[in-house]
Coordinates of C-alpha atoms in Angstrom, one line a residue:
M1 CA -3.7 18.1 20.1
M2 CA -1.2 18.6 17.8
E3 CA -0.1 21.9 16.6
S4 CA 3.0 20.4 14.4
L5 CA 4.4 17.1 14.6
N6 CA 7.7 19.3 14.8
W7 CA 7.4 19.8 19.0
R8 CA 9.2 16.5 19.4
A9 CA 12.6 18.1 19.4
A10 CA 12.9 16.5 22.7
S11 CA 12.1 13.3 22.3
R12 CA 13.5 13.0 19.2
A13 CA 16.8 14.3 21.2
T14 CA 16.4 11.5 23.5
R15 CA 15.8 8.5 21.2
L16 CA 19.1 9.8 19.0
Q17 CA 21.4 9.9 22.4
A18 CA 20.0 6.4 22.9
I19 CA 20.6 4.8 19.4
S20 CA 23.5 6.9 18.2
P21 CA 26.8 4.3 19.5
T22 CA 24.5 1.7 17.1
L23 CA 24.4 3.6 14.1
M24 CA 25.9 2.0 11.0
P25 CA 27.1 3.5 7.9
M26 CA 23.8 4.5 6.1
P27 CA 23.9 2.4 2.8
P28 CA 22.7 4.4 -0.2
Q29 CA 19.2 4.0 -1.5
F30 CA 19.0 1.9 -4.4
G31 CA 16.8 4.8 -7.0
A32 CA 15.5 6.6 -4.0
P33 CA 14.0 9.8 -5.3
T34 CA 17.0 12.4 -4.6
R35 CA 14.2 15.1 -3.7
H36 CA 13.8 13.1 -0.6
R37 CA 17.7 12.9 0.4
T38 CA 18.8 15.4 2.8
S39 CA 22.3 17.0 2.1
L40 CA 24.0 14.0 4.1
G41 CA 23.3 12.0 1.0
A42 CA 26.6 12.6 -0.5
M43 CA 28.3 11.1 2.8
R44 CA 27.2 8.0 2.1
A45 CA 27.7 7.2 -1.8
H46 CA 30.7 5.2 -1.9
L47 CA 29.4 3.0 1.3
L48 CA 28.3 -0.4 -0.2
P49 CA 30.9 -3.3 -1.5
R50 CA 31.8 -3.0 -5.2
T51 CA 30.0 -6.2 -5.7
V52 CA 26.7 -4.7 -4.5
K53 CA 26.9 -1.8 -7.3
R54 CA 27.8 -4.1 -9.9
N55 CA 25.0 -6.6 -9.6
R56 CA 22.6 -3.2 -9.1
D57 CA 23.5 -2.2 -12.9
R58 CA 22.0 -5.6 -14.2
W59 CA 18.5 -4.8 -12.6
S60 CA 16.4 -2.6 -14.3
S61 CA 17.0 1.0 -12.6
A62 CA 13.6 2.2 -13.9
A63 CA 11.3 -0.1 -12.5
N64 CA 13.5 -2.2 -10.4
L65 CA 12.2 -5.6 -11.2
V66 CA 13.4 -8.6 -11.0
K67 CA 14.0 -10.8 -14.1
M68 CA 11.8 -13.9 -13.6
P69 CA 9.4 -15.7 -15.5
P70 CA 6.0 -15.7 -15.0
P71 CA 4.9 -19.0 -13.4
A72 CA 4.2 -21.9 -16.1
T73 CA 1.8 -23.0 -13.9
S74 CA -0.5 -22.0 -11.3
D75 CA -3.3 -22.8 -8.7
L76 CA -5.1 -19.8 -10.3
S77 CA -6.5 -22.6 -13.2
I78 CA -8.9 -24.0 -10.5
V79 CA -10.4 -20.8 -9.5
N80 CA -13.1 -19.0 -11.5
P81 CA -12.6 -15.1 -11.9
R82 CA -16.0 -14.5 -13.5
Q83 CA -17.8 -16.0 -10.8
W84 CA -16.4 -13.6 -8.2
L85 CA -17.5 -10.8 -10.4
L86 CA -20.8 -12.1 -11.0
A87 CA -21.4 -12.6 -7.3
G88 CA -18.9 -9.8 -5.9
N89 CA -19.7 -7.0 -8.5
P90 CA -22.9 -8.0 -10.9
R91 CA -23.3 -4.1 -11.7
L92 CA -20.0 -4.2 -13.3
A93 CA -20.7 -7.6 -14.6
E94 CA -23.9 -6.2 -16.2
L95 CA -21.7 -3.6 -17.9
I96 CA -19.6 -5.4 -19.2
T97 CA -21.8 -7.7 -20.3
A98 CA -24.0 -4.9 -21.7
T99 CA -20.6 -3.8 -24.0
I100 CA -19.2 -7.0 -25.3
G101 CA -21.5 -9.5 -25.0
D102 CA -21.9 -12.8 -22.5
R103 CA -19.1 -15.0 -24.3
W104 CA -16.6 -13.7 -21.7
L105 CA -18.5 -15.7 -19.2
T106 CA -17.4 -19.0 -21.2
H107 CA -14.4 -17.5 -22.8
L108 CA -12.6 -14.7 -20.4
E109 CA -10.1 -13.9 -23.4
D110 CA -12.5 -11.8 -24.4
L111 CA -12.4 -9.4 -21.8
Q112 CA -9.4 -8.4 -24.1
Q113 CA -12.4 -6.4 -26.1
L114 CA -12.3 -3.7 -23.3
V115 CA -9.0 -2.7 -24.3
P116 CA -10.1 -0.8 -27.5
I117 CA -12.5 1.2 -25.5
A118 CA -11.0 1.7 -22.5
E119 CA -10.5 5.7 -23.2
D120 CA -14.2 6.2 -24.7
P121 CA -15.1 9.0 -22.6
Q122 CA -19.1 7.5 -22.8
F123 CA -17.8 3.8 -21.3
Q124 CA -15.7 5.8 -18.9
A125 CA -18.2 7.7 -17.4
Q126 CA -20.5 4.6 -17.3
W127 CA -17.6 2.7 -15.5
Q128 CA -17.1 5.5 -13.1
A129 CA -21.2 5.4 -12.5
V130 CA -20.9 1.7 -11.2
K131 CA -17.8 2.6 -8.9
L132 CA -19.7 4.7 -7.1
I133 CA -22.7 3.4 -6.5
N134 CA -20.6 0.1 -5.3
K135 CA -18.8 3.2 -2.8
Q136 CA -22.2 4.2 -1.7
V137 CA -23.2 0.9 -1.4
L138 CA -20.5 -0.2 1.4
A139 CA -20.5 3.6 2.9
A140 CA -24.3 2.6 3.6
E141 CA -23.6 -0.7 5.3
L142 CA -20.3 1.0 7.3
W143 CA -22.5 3.2 8.7
R144 CA -25.6 1.0 9.6
S145 CA -22.9 -1.6 11.1
Q146 CA -20.3 0.5 12.5
G147 CA -22.0 4.2 12.6
I148 CA -18.6 5.2 10.2
E149 CA -19.3 8.0 7.6
I150 CA -16.8 8.0 5.0
D151 CA -16.8 10.5 1.9
V152 CA -17.8 8.3 -1.5
D153 CA -15.8 11.1 -3.8
S154 CA -12.4 10.0 -1.9
L155 CA -10.0 7.6 -3.0
F156 CA -10.5 4.0 -1.5
D157 CA -7.5 2.6 -0.6
L158 CA -8.0 -0.7 0.7
H159 CA -5.4 -2.9 2.3
L160 CA -6.9 -6.6 3.1
A161 CA -4.3 -8.9 4.4
P162 CA -3.2 -10.3 7.3
I163 CA -2.3 -8.2 10.1
D164 CA 1.5 -8.8 10.6
C165 CA 4.9 -7.4 10.2
H166 CA 5.5 -8.9 6.8
H167 CA 2.0 -7.6 5.1
R168 CA 3.4 -4.4 6.5
Q169 CA 0.3 -2.2 7.3
L170 CA 2.9 -0.6 9.4
L171 CA 4.3 0.8 6.0
N172 CA 0.8 1.8 5.0
I173 CA 0.3 3.7 8.7
L174 CA 3.6 5.5 8.7
H175 CA 2.7 7.4 5.5
I176 CA -1.2 8.5 6.7
I177 CA 1.2 9.7 9.7
N178 CA 3.4 12.1 7.6
L179 CA -0.1 13.2 5.8
C180 CA -1.8 13.9 9.3
D181 CA 1.8 15.9 9.8
R182 CA 1.2 18.0 6.5
L183 CA -2.6 18.5 7.2
K184 CA -1.9 19.7 10.8
Q185 CA 1.4 22.6 9.5
Q186 CA -0.7 23.6 6.6
P187 CA -4.4 22.8 7.0
V188 CA -5.3 23.9 3.3
N189 CA -2.6 21.6 2.2
D190 CA -4.2 20.1 -1.5
I191 CA -4.0 16.4 -0.1
L192 CA -5.9 14.3 -2.1
P193 CA -8.9 12.7 -0.1
R194 CA -8.2 9.4 0.8
T195 CA -10.4 6.7 2.5
L196 CA -7.4 4.1 4.3
I197 CA -9.8 1.0 4.4
F198 CA -7.8 -1.8 6.8
S199 CA -9.5 -5.1 6.5
E200 CA -8.3 -8.9 6.8
P201 CA -9.3 -12.3 4.8
E202 CA -11.5 -14.9 6.4
P203 CA -10.5 -16.1 9.4
A204 CA -10.4 -19.8 7.9
S205 CA -7.8 -18.3 5.5
I206 CA -5.4 -17.3 8.1
T207 CA -2.8 -19.9 9.2
A208 CA -2.2 -20.4 13.4
D209 CA -0.1 -17.6 14.1
T210 CA 3.3 -18.2 17.3
E211 CA 2.7 -16.5 20.0
E212 CA 5.2 -13.7 18.9
V213 CA 3.3 -12.8 15.8
A214 CA -0.1 -12.8 17.5
D215 CA 1.5 -10.4 20.1
E216 CA 2.6 -7.8 16.8
R217 CA -0.7 -8.8 14.9
Q218 CA -2.7 -7.4 18.0
S219 CA -0.3 -4.2 18.3
I220 CA -0.4 -3.5 14.9
L221 CA -4.0 -4.2 15.4
A222 CA -4.8 -1.5 18.3
L223 CA -2.5 0.9 16.5
I224 CA -5.0 0.9 13.4
K225 CA -7.8 1.6 15.6
S226 CA -6.7 4.0 17.6
L227 CA -5.5 6.0 14.9
A228 CA -8.6 5.7 13.0
Q229 CA -10.0 7.2 15.9
V230 CA -7.1 10.5 16.5
V231 CA -8.2 11.2 12.6
A232 CA -11.9 11.1 13.3
A233 CA -11.8 13.2 16.3
D234 CA -9.6 15.8 14.3
P235 CA -11.5 18.2 12.4
D236 CA -8.2 19.5 10.2
L237 CA -7.4 15.6 9.5
R238 CA -10.9 14.2 8.8
R239 CA -12.1 16.3 6.0
K240 CA -9.4 14.7 3.9
I241 CA -8.2 11.0 5.5
Q242 CA -10.4 8.6 7.0
V243 CA -9.4 5.5 8.2
V244 CA -11.6 2.9 8.6
Y245 CA -10.8 -1.1 10.4
V246 CA -13.5 -3.7 8.8
P247 CA -13.3 -6.9 10.8
A248 CA -13.3 -10.2 8.4
A249 CA -16.3 -11.2 10.8
A250 CA -18.4 -8.5 8.9
G251 CA -18.8 -10.1 5.6
L252 CA -18.1 -7.6 3.7
T253 CA -15.2 -8.6 1.3
N254 CA -17.1 -8.7 -2.1
Q255 CA -18.1 -5.1 -1.2
L256 CA -14.6 -3.6 0.0
Y257 CA -13.4 -5.1 -3.3
A258 CA -16.1 -3.5 -5.9
A259 CA -15.7 -0.2 -3.9
A260 CA -11.9 -0.1 -3.6
D261 CA -10.4 2.2 -6.1
A262 CA -6.5 0.5 -5.2
I263 CA -5.3 -1.7 -3.0
E264 CA -2.1 -2.2 -1.4
Q265 CA 0.0 -5.6 -2.1
I266 CA 2.9 -4.0 -0.4
A267 CA 4.3 -7.2 1.3
T268 CA 7.7 -7.4 1.6
A269 CA 9.6 -8.3 -1.9
A270 CA 9.7 -12.2 -1.6
W271 CA 9.3 -15.6 -3.8
E272 CA 6.1 -16.3 -2.1
D273 CA 3.0 -18.5 -4.3
I274 CA 0.9 -16.5 -6.7
D275 CA -1.9 -14.7 -3.5
L276 CA -5.4 -15.4 -5.1
N277 CA -6.8 -12.1 -4.2
T278 CA -4.4 -10.6 -6.8
Q279 CA -6.6 -11.8 -9.4
L280 CA -9.9 -11.3 -7.0
A281 CA -8.7 -7.6 -7.0
T282 CA -7.8 -7.6 -10.5
I283 CA -11.2 -8.6 -11.5
N284 CA -13.1 -5.6 -9.9
G285 CA -10.7 -3.1 -11.7
V286 CA -8.5 -1.9 -8.3
V287 CA -5.6 -0.7 -9.2
S288 CA -2.6 -2.2 -7.4
I289 CA 0.0 -0.5 -4.9
G290 CA 2.4 -3.5 -4.6
S291 CA 6.2 -4.4 -3.6
L292 CA 8.7 -5.9 -6.2
G293 CA 7.5 -9.5 -5.1
K294 CA 6.9 -12.6 -7.2
T295 CA 2.8 -11.8 -7.1
N296 CA 3.5 -8.2 -8.2
Y297 CA 5.7 -9.2 -10.6
W298 CA 3.0 -12.0 -12.4
L299 CA 0.4 -9.4 -11.9
Q300 CA 2.6 -6.4 -14.0
Q301 CA 2.7 -9.0 -16.7
E302 CA -1.0 -9.5 -17.1
V303 CA -2.1 -6.2 -17.2
G304 CA 1.1 -4.0 -17.8
E305 CA 3.5 -2.1 -16.2
D306 CA 1.2 1.4 -17.2
N307 CA -2.1 -0.2 -15.3
C308 CA -0.1 -0.9 -11.5
F309 CA 1.9 1.2 -9.3
R310 CA 5.5 -0.4 -8.4
F311 CA 8.0 0.7 -5.8
G312 CA 11.0 -0.3 -3.5
L313 CA 13.4 -3.0 -3.0
A314 CA 13.2 -6.2 -5.4
I315 CA 14.4 -9.6 -4.0
P316 CA 17.7 -9.3 -4.6
E317 CA 18.3 -5.9 -3.1
I318 CA 16.8 -7.3 0.2
A319 CA 19.1 -10.3 0.4
L320 CA 22.2 -8.2 -0.4
F321 CA 20.9 -5.6 2.5
K322 CA 20.6 -8.3 4.6
E323 CA 24.0 -9.4 3.9
Y324 CA 26.0 -6.8 3.8
G325 CA 24.2 -5.3 7.6
Y326 CA 20.9 -3.4 7.7
A327 CA 20.3 -1.0 10.5
P328 CA 16.9 0.2 10.5
D329 CA 18.2 3.3 13.2
N330 CA 20.0 4.6 10.2
Y331 CA 16.5 5.5 8.2
Y332 CA 15.0 7.5 11.6
K333 CA 18.1 9.8 11.7
Y334 CA 18.9 10.3 7.7
Y335 CA 15.5 10.7 6.4
P336 CA 13.2 13.4 7.9
Q337 CA 9.9 11.7 7.0
I338 CA 10.4 8.9 8.6
R339 CA 11.7 10.7 11.9
R340 CA 8.6 12.8 11.9
A341 CA 6.3 9.6 12.1
I342 CA 8.4 7.7 14.8
D343 CA 8.4 10.8 16.5
A344 CA 4.5 10.7 16.6
L345 CA 4.8 7.1 18.0
L346 CA 6.9 7.6 20.5
V347 CA 5.2 10.6 22.3
G348 CA 1.9 8.6 21.8
Y349 CA 0.4 11.1 19.4
V350 CA -1.6 8.3 17.7
T351 CA -1.6 5.9 20.7
P352 CA -3.0 8.8 23.5
T353 CA -4.8 6.0 25.1
E354 CA -2.1 3.6 25.2
P355 CA 1.3 5.3 25.2
D356 CA 3.1 2.1 25.4
L357 CA 2.0 0.8 22.2
G358 CA 3.4 3.4 20.7
R359 CA 6.9 2.8 22.0
T360 CA 6.2 -1.0 21.3
I361 CA 5.8 -0.1 17.6
V362 CA 8.6 1.8 17.3
D363 CA 10.8 -1.0 18.6
L364 CA 9.3 -3.5 15.9
L365 CA 10.6 -0.8 13.2
L366 CA 13.9 -0.2 14.6
G367 CA 15.0 -3.2 16.2
A368 CA 15.5 -5.8 13.6
D369 CA 13.0 -5.1 10.9
A370 CA 12.7 -8.2 9.2
A371 CA 10.0 -6.7 6.9
M372 CA 12.2 -3.8 5.6
V373 CA 9.6 -1.1 6.1
M374 CA 12.4 1.8 7.1
A375 CA 14.2 0.8 3.8
D376 CA 11.1 0.9 1.6
Y377 CA 9.0 4.1 2.9
I378 CA 10.7 6.4 0.9
F379 CA 10.1 4.2 -2.7
Y380 CA 6.6 4.2 -0.8
A381 CA 5.9 7.6 -0.1
A382 CA 7.7 8.5 -3.6
C383 CA 4.9 6.0 -5.4
Q384 CA 1.6 6.9 -3.4
A385 CA 2.6 10.6 -4.4
Q386 CA 2.1 9.2 -8.1
V387 CA -1.1 7.5 -7.4
S388 CA -2.5 10.9 -5.7
Q389 CA -1.2 12.9 -9.2
T390 CA -3.1 9.7 -10.9
Y391 CA -6.1 9.6 -9.6
A392 CA -6.6 13.3 -9.6
Q393 CA -7.0 12.3 -13.5
A394 CA -10.3 10.8 -13.6
A395 CA -10.0 9.4 -17.2
V396 CA -6.4 8.0 -16.6
W397 CA -7.6 6.3 -13.8
T398 CA -10.4 4.6 -15.2
R399 CA -8.5 3.6 -17.9
M400 CA -6.1 1.9 -15.9
S401 CA -9.1 0.3 -13.9
I402 CA -10.7 -0.8 -17.0
S403 CA -7.3 -2.7 -18.6
N404 CA -6.6 -4.4 -14.8
V405 CA -10.1 -6.2 -16.0
A406 CA -9.2 -6.5 -19.5
G407 CA -5.7 -8.4 -18.2
V408 CA -7.5 -11.4 -16.5
R409 CA -7.0 -14.6 -17.8

């Protein structure tokens, strides 16, 4: 169906001709990896106002974090993480109890006793065995309920969030399209096998949508399902990539958290309330891939920055981008990775039965793009490369998983 995404030159030229009159000077990518820049990078180094550059120097160039204090009070105190673990992941709860005793059931701080043994090979092997069993249980349930067969030896990457522009399933999807492109160009490409799982919270926890948000949700959901079908139908792709949608009505939330290796917490960075699902993932030992919002900053303070992955624009940077002008079309022009993924949507490769759907998604991305998907994509792709490299080191990843559980307060 696709020899390579390179063959879309005609469509690309048409699209660029349409948008070229509106292109604005490309703002510099704060901290973007230089290996992703094109030769045009030098042309835009001076385009942001001096005040932006001066403020930029006050933020951490290494982690790009907003320096905000952890919450003094939190609704997290009203929940009971130990009950989540006992009910949703009993195998892991049993392993913890067998290792450090059962006092952690009433004194959660006792989970810190896991830290000294997080690198013990024998304990890591037991931890990995529990994760594998949880993956097998989820795989069996998906096969029974949906007829979907998934690779339990792959990285289980969970994106469990309301499907909308703010939670940026589209950021995840663009990366999946780029992975597919790499495999189609070079079928022997050494890409880490991944199972990308999309799901939503229970319906009762989702607020009523406006008509516009409901339309966006339906478009993104249709795109996820279409992408899953395209990948499953292509032998070059399905050996390394699997895309699965698990509806909230399936009632598999506990199994998803127990089986997941990583979780996408990639909503646009904002001063949102602390998300309780973040702690639910952490108590299950799921490693977070997160943007630089308040929730993920709080989590990093809890588990340590070495035990999670962070990427993208911080809250002040997003504000400055919007203040001085944000033109998502520029990212299509300057970054080949983004251009190839957008072109795949434009020509209907991802949506062969609904060609108009791809164009609808492109309009969301290259229009206002209030969620800043285009601006964060290069950061996100670099972060995902780091995730793959780390997961390939089983001992390192397992230590991170154990440390996440130990960090729960």
